[in-house]
Short mmCIF file of C-alpha atoms in Angstrom, two decimals:
data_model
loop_
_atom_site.label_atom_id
_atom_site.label_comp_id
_atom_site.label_asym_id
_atom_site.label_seq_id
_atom_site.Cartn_x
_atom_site.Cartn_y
_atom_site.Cartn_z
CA UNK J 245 0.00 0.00 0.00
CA UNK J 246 0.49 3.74 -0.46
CA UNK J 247 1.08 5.49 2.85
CA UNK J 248 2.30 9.48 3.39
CA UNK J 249 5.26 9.16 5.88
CA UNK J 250 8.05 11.77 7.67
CA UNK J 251 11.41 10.71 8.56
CA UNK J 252 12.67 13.53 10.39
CA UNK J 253 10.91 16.66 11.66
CA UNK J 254 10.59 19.36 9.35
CA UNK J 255 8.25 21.56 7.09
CA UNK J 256 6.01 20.41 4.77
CA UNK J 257 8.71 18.98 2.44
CA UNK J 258 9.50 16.02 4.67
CA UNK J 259 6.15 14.34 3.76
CA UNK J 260 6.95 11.65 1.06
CA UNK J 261 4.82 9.27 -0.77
CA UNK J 262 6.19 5.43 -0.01
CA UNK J 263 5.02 1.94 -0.65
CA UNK J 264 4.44 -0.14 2.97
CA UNK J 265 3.55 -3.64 3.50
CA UNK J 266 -0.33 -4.14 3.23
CA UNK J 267 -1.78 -4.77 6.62
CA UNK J 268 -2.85 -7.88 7.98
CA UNK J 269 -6.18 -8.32 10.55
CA UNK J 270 -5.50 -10.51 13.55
CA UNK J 271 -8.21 -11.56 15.78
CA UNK J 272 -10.95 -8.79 16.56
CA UNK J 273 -9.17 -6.53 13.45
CA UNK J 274 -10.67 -5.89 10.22
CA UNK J 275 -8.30 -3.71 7.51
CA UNK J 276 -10.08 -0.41 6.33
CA UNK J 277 -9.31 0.63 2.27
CA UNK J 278 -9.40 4.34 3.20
CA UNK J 279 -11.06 6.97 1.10
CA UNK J 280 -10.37 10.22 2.93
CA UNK J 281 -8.82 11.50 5.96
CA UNK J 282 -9.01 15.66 7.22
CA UNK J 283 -6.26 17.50 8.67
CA UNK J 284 -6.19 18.72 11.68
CA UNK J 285 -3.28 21.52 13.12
CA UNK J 286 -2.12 18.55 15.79
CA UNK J 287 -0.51 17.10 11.95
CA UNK J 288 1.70 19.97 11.93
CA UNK J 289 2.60 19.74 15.30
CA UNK J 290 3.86 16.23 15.17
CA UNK J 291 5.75 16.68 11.80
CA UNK J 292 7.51 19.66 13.02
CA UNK J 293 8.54 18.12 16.49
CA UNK J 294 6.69 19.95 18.64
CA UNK J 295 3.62 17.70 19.78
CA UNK J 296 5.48 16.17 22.80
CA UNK J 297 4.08 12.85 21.35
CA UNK J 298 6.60 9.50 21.21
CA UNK J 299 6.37 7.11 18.16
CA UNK J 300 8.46 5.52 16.29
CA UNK J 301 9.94 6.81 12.88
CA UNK J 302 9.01 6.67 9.43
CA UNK J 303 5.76 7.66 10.69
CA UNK J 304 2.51 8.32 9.47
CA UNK J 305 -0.11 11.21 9.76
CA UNK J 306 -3.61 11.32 10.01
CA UNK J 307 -6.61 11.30 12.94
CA UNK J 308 -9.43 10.69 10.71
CA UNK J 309 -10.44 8.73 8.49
CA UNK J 310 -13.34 6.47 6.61
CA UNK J 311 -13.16 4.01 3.70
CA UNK J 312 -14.55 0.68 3.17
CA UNK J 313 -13.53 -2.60 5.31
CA UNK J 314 -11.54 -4.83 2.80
CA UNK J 315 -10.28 -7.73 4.59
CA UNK J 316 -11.72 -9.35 8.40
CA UNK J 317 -9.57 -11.70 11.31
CA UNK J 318 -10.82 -14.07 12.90
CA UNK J 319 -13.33 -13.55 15.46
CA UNK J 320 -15.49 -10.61 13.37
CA UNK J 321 -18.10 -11.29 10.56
CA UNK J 322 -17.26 -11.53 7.26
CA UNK J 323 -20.30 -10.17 6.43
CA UNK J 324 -18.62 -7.03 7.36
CA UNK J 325 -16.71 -6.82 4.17
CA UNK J 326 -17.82 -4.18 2.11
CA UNK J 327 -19.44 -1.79 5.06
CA UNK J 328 -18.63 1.94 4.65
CA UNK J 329 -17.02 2.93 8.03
CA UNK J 330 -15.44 5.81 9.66
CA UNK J 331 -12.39 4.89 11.71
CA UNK J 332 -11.87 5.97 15.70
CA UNK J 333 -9.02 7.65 16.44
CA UNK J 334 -8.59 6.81 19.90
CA UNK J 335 -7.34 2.85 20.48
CA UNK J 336 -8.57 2.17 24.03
CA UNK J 337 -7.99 -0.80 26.12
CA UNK J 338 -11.35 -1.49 27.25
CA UNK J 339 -10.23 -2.55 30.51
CA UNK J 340 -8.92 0.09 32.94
CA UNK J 341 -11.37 1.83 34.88
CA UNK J 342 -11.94 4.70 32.94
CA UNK J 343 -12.74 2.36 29.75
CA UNK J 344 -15.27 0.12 32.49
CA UNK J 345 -16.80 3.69 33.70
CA UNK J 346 -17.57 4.09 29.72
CA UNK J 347 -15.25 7.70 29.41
CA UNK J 348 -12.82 5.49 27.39
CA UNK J 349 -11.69 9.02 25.62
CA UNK J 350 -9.38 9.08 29.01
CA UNK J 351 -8.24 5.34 28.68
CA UNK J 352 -5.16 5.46 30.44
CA UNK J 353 -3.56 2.63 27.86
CA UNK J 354 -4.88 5.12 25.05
CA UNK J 355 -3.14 5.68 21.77
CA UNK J 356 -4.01 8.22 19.35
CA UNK J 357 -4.24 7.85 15.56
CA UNK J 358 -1.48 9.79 14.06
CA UNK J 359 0.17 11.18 17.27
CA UNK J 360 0.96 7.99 19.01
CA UNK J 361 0.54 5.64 16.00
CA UNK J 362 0.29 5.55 12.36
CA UNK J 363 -2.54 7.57 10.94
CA UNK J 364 -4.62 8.16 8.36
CA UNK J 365 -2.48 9.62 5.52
CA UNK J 366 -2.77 6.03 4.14
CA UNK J 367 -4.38 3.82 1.33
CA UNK J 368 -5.41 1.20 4.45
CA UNK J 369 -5.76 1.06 7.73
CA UNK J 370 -5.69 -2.08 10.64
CA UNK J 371 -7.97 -1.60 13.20
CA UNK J 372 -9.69 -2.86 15.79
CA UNK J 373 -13.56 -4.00 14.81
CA UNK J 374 -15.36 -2.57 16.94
CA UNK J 375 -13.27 0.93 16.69
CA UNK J 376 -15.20 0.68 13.39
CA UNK J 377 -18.42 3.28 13.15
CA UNK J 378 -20.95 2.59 10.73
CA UNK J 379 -21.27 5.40 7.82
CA UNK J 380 -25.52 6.53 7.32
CA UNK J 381 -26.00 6.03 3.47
CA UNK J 382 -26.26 9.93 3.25
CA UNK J 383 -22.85 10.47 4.67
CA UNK J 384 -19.81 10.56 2.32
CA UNK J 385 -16.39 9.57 3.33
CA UNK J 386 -14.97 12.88 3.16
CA UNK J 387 -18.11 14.12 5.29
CA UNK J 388 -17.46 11.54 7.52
CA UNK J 389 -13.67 12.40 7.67
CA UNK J 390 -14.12 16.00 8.63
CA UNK J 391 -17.00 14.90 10.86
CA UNK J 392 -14.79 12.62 13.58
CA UNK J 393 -12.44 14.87 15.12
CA UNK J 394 -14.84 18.39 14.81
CA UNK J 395 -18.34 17.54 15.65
CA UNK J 396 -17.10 15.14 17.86
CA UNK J 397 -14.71 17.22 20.05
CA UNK J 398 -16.95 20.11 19.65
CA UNK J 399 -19.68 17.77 20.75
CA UNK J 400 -18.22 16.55 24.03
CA UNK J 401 -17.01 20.13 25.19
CA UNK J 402 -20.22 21.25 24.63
CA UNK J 403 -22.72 18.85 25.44
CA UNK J 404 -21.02 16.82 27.92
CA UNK J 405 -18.60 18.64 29.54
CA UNK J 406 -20.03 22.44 29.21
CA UNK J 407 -23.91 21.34 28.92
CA UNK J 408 -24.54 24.39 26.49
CA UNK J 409 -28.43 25.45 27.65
CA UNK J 410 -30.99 26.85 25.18
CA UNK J 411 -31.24 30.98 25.53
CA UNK J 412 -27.24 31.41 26.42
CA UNK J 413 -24.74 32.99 24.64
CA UNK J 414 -21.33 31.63 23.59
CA UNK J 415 -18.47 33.32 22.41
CA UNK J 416 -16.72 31.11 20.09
CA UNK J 417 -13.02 31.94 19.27
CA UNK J 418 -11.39 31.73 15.98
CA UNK J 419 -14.26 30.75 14.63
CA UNK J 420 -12.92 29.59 11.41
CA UNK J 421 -11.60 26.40 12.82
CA UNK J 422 -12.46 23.03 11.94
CA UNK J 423 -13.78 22.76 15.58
CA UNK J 424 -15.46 25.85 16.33
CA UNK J 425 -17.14 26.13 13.10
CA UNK J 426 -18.27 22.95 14.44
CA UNK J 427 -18.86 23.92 17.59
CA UNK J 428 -20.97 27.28 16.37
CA UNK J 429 -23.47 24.58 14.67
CA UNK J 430 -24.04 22.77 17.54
CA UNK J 431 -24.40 25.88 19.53
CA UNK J 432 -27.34 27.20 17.33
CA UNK J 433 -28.93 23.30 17.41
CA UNK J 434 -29.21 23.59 21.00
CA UNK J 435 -30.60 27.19 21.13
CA UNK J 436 -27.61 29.25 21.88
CA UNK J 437 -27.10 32.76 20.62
CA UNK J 438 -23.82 32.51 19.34
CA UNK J 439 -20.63 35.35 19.20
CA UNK J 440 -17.27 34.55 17.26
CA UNK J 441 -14.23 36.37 16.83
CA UNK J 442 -11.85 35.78 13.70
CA UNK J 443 -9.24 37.52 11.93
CA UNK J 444 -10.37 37.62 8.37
CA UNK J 445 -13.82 38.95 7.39
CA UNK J 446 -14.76 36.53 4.67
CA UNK J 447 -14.66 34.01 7.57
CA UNK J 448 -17.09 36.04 9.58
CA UNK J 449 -19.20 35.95 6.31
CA UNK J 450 -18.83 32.31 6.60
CA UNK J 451 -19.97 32.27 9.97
CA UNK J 452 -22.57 34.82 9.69
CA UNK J 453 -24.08 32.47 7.11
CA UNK J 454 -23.97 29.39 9.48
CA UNK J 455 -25.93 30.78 12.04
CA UNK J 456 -23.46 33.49 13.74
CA UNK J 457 -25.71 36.16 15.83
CA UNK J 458 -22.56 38.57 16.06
CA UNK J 459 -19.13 38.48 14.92
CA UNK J 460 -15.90 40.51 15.40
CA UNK J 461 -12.58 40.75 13.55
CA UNK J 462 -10.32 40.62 16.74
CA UNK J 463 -7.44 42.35 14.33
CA UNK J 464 -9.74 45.98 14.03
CA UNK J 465 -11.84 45.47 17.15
CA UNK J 466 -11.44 45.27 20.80
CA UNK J 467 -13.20 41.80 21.35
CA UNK J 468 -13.91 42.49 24.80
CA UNK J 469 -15.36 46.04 24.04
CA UNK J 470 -17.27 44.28 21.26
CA UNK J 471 -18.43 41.80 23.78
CA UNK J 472 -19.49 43.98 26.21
CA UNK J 473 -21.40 46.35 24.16
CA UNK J 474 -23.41 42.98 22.44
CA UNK J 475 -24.23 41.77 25.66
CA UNK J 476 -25.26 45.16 27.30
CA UNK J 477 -22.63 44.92 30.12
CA UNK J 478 -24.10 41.34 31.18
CA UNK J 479 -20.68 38.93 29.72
CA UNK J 480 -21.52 35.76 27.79
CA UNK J 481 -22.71 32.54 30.05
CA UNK J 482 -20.02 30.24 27.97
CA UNK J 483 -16.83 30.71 26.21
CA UNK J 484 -15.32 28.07 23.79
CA UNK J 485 -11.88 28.28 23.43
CA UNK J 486 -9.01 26.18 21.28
CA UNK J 487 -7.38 29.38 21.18
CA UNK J 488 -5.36 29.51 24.61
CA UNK J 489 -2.72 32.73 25.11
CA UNK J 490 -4.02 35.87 25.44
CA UNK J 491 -7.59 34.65 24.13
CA UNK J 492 -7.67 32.33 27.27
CA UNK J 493 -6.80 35.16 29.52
CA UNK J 494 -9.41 37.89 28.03
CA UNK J 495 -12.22 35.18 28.26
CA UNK J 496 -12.13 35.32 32.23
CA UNK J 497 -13.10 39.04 31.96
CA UNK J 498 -15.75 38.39 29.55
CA UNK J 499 -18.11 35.99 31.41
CA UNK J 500 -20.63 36.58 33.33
CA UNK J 501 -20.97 35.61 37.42
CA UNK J 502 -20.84 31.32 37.04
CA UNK J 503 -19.87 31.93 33.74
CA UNK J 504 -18.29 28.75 32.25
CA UNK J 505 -14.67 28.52 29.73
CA UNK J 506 -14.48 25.28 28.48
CA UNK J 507 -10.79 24.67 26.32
CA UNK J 508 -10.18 22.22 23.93
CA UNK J 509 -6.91 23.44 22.92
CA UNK J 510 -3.97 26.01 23.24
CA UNK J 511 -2.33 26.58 19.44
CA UNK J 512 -1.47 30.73 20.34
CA UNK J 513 -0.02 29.50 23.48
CA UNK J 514 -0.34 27.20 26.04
CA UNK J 515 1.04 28.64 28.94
CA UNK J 516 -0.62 31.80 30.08
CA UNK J 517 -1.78 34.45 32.62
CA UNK J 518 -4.33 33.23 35.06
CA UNK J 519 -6.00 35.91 37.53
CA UNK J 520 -7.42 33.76 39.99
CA UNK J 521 -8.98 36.69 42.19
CA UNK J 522 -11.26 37.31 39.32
CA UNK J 523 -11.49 34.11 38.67
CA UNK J 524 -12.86 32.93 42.32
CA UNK J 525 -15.08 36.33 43.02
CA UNK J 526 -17.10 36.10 40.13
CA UNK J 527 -17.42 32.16 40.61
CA UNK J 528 -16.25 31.31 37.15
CA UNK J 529 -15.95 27.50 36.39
CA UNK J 530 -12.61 26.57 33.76
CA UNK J 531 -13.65 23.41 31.82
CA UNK J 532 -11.10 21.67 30.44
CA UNK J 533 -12.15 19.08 27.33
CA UNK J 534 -10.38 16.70 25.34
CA UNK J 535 -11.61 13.89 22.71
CA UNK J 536 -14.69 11.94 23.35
CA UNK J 537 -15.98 8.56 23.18
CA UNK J 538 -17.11 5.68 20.45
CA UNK J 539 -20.53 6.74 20.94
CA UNK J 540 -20.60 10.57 20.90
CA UNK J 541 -18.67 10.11 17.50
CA UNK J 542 -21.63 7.90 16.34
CA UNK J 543 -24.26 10.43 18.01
CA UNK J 544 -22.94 13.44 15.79
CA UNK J 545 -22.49 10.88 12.44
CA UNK J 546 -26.26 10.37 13.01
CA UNK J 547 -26.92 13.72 13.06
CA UNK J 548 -24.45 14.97 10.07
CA UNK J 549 -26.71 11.52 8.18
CA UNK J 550 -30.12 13.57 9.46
CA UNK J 551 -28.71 16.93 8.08
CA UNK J 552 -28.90 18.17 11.39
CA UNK J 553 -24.85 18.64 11.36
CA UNK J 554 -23.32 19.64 8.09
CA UNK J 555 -19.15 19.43 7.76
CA UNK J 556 -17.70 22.73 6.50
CA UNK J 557 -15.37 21.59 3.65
CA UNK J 558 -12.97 24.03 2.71
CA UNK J 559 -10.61 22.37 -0.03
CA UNK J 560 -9.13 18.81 -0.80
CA UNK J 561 -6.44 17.90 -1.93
CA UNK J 562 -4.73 14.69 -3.21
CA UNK J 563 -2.91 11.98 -0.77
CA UNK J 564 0.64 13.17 -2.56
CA UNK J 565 -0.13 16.94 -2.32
CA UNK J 566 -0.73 16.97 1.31
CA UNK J 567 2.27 19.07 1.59
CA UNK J 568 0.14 21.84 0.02
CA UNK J 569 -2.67 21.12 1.64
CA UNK J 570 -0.14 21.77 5.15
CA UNK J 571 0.74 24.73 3.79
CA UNK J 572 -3.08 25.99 3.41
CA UNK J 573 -3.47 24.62 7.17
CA UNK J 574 -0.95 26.62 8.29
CA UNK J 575 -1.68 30.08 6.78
CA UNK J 576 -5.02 29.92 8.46
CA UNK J 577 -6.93 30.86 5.56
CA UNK J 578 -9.61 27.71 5.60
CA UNK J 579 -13.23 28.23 7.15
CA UNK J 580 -13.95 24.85 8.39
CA UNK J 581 -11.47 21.06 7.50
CA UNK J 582 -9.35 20.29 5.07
CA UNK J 583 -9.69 16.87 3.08
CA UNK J 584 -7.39 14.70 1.64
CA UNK J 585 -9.01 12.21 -0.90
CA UNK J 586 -6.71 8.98 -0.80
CA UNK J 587 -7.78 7.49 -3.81
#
């Protein structure tokens, strides 16, 4: 098979195209013929060194991805050759207690797709069956592949961890992102008025057309001005933040009394200011998210299959131009997730 592998750290140059052995399924494993796989910033992270993730080198890219199930072990149906799937990108255990408990997204034996072990950037895949999610008929694989990682972590921030209430507002930064763009449809599902920040205006178009009640361009405005004056002096109920820096810090001061931040990330900076007098008066609860589990990522591939959900699909690219397709991820310039189409 065809797989999209680094060598040594670097830009996007170090990504070649080489031919690996074809996987084989043990017992419980099926092999997945992948079709399409999104990019997510973590990808340049890990090629560039900087992920704090150990694996083993040449390695492969890639959290998500779907395809078809080409060959079965032992132990799972052969009837399951031929199913359209979308892959999990967490391997859990499925015995420690957070896997018993059901929160296997903090399995403590966890490995991640693409950070921990090879990815997606591939023409196959071995998995585990049951890591295996069953595509609707009205999802496509490149739906599906910008679905896994997006609606899903939006999805557990919000829903789970958060618990997002009809009639408050949320302030979604960087709103442009694969996640929050995400995040900013779930938001409006659930009856949220909705506020998001980004640095290029056709983005806030993009936004404004998914549902945004307000936007602001955080390079000509003073978001916490901006947020002020939208909410009348009352602060937003919920912020929802993959931003981290100074983002992280300003979001304190714009919540209201038992105001909730909930982070899923920290790409502008992960180690910041925290005013913890302001952060105790007003009662303000920091929510800290990360991944989710088997069945939240089948809950929101229901709903994209319903047309409740819809992935934002920027571009895509071939398997041997992901390089480009890095470079586009990197500029910031995408509303929503970036595909690559492996065949």
């Amino acid at each position: 098979m065809k797989a999209l592998v680094f060598r040594e750290y670097g830009g996007p140059e170090v990504l070649k195209i080489e031919e690996l052995p074809d996987p084989i399924p043990g017992f419980g494993e099926v092999v997945v013929d992948l079709k399409a796989t999104a990019l997510n910033h973590v990808d340049i992270d890990v090629r560039e060194g900087v992920s704090r993730f150990d694996f083993a080198m040449p390695h492969t890219l890639g959290l998500e991805g779907a395809g078809v199930i080409s060959l079965v072990g032992d132990g799972v149906d052969p009837a399951r050759i031929g199913e359209r799937v979308a892959v999990s990108y967490i391997r859990t255990c499925g015995h420690c207690e957070w896997c018993q408990r059901g929160m296997e997204n903090i399995c403590v034996n966890r490995k991640l797709l693409g950070e921990h072990i090879p990815g997606t950037y591939a023409q196959k895949i071995l998995t585990p069956a049951d890591h295996c999610l069953t595509l609707p008929d009205t999802v496509d694989f490149g739906e599906a592949a910008a679905s896994l990682s997006a609606f899903g972590t939006a999805w557990h921030a919000l829903m789970i961890r958060a618990e997002v209430k009809l009639g408050e507002t949320v302030l979604i930064h960087s709103i442009g992102g694969g996640v929050a763009s995400a995040a900013l449809q779930i938001c409006k599902a659930a009856g949220a008025t909705v506020i998001g920040t980004a640095s290029r205006d056709d983005k806030l178009a993009q936004a404004t057309a998914d549902g945004a009640d307000h936007v602001i361009n955080y390079t000509t405005t003073n978001v916490r001005t901006a947020v002020d004056e939208i909410t009348e002096g009352r602060g937003v109920e919920l912020v929802f933040d993959g931003v981290g820096g100074t983002a992280f810090t300003d979001s304190m001061f714009m919540l209201r009394p038992y105001g909730r931040l909930v982070s899923i990330g920290a790409h502008a900076g992960e180690v910041v200011e925290f005013d913890i007098i302001e952060f105790f008066r007003r009662q303000i609860s920091y929510i800290s998210s990360h991944t989710q589990t088997r069945d939240e990522m089948r809950t929101v591939l229901d709903l994209v299959g319903k047309g409740v959900l819809r992935p934002r699909i920027n571009s895509r690219y071939a398997l041997d131009r992901a390089g480009e397709a890095h470079e586009e991820l990197a500029a910031r310039t995408s509303y929503g997730k970036i595909i690559l189409d492996i065949d």
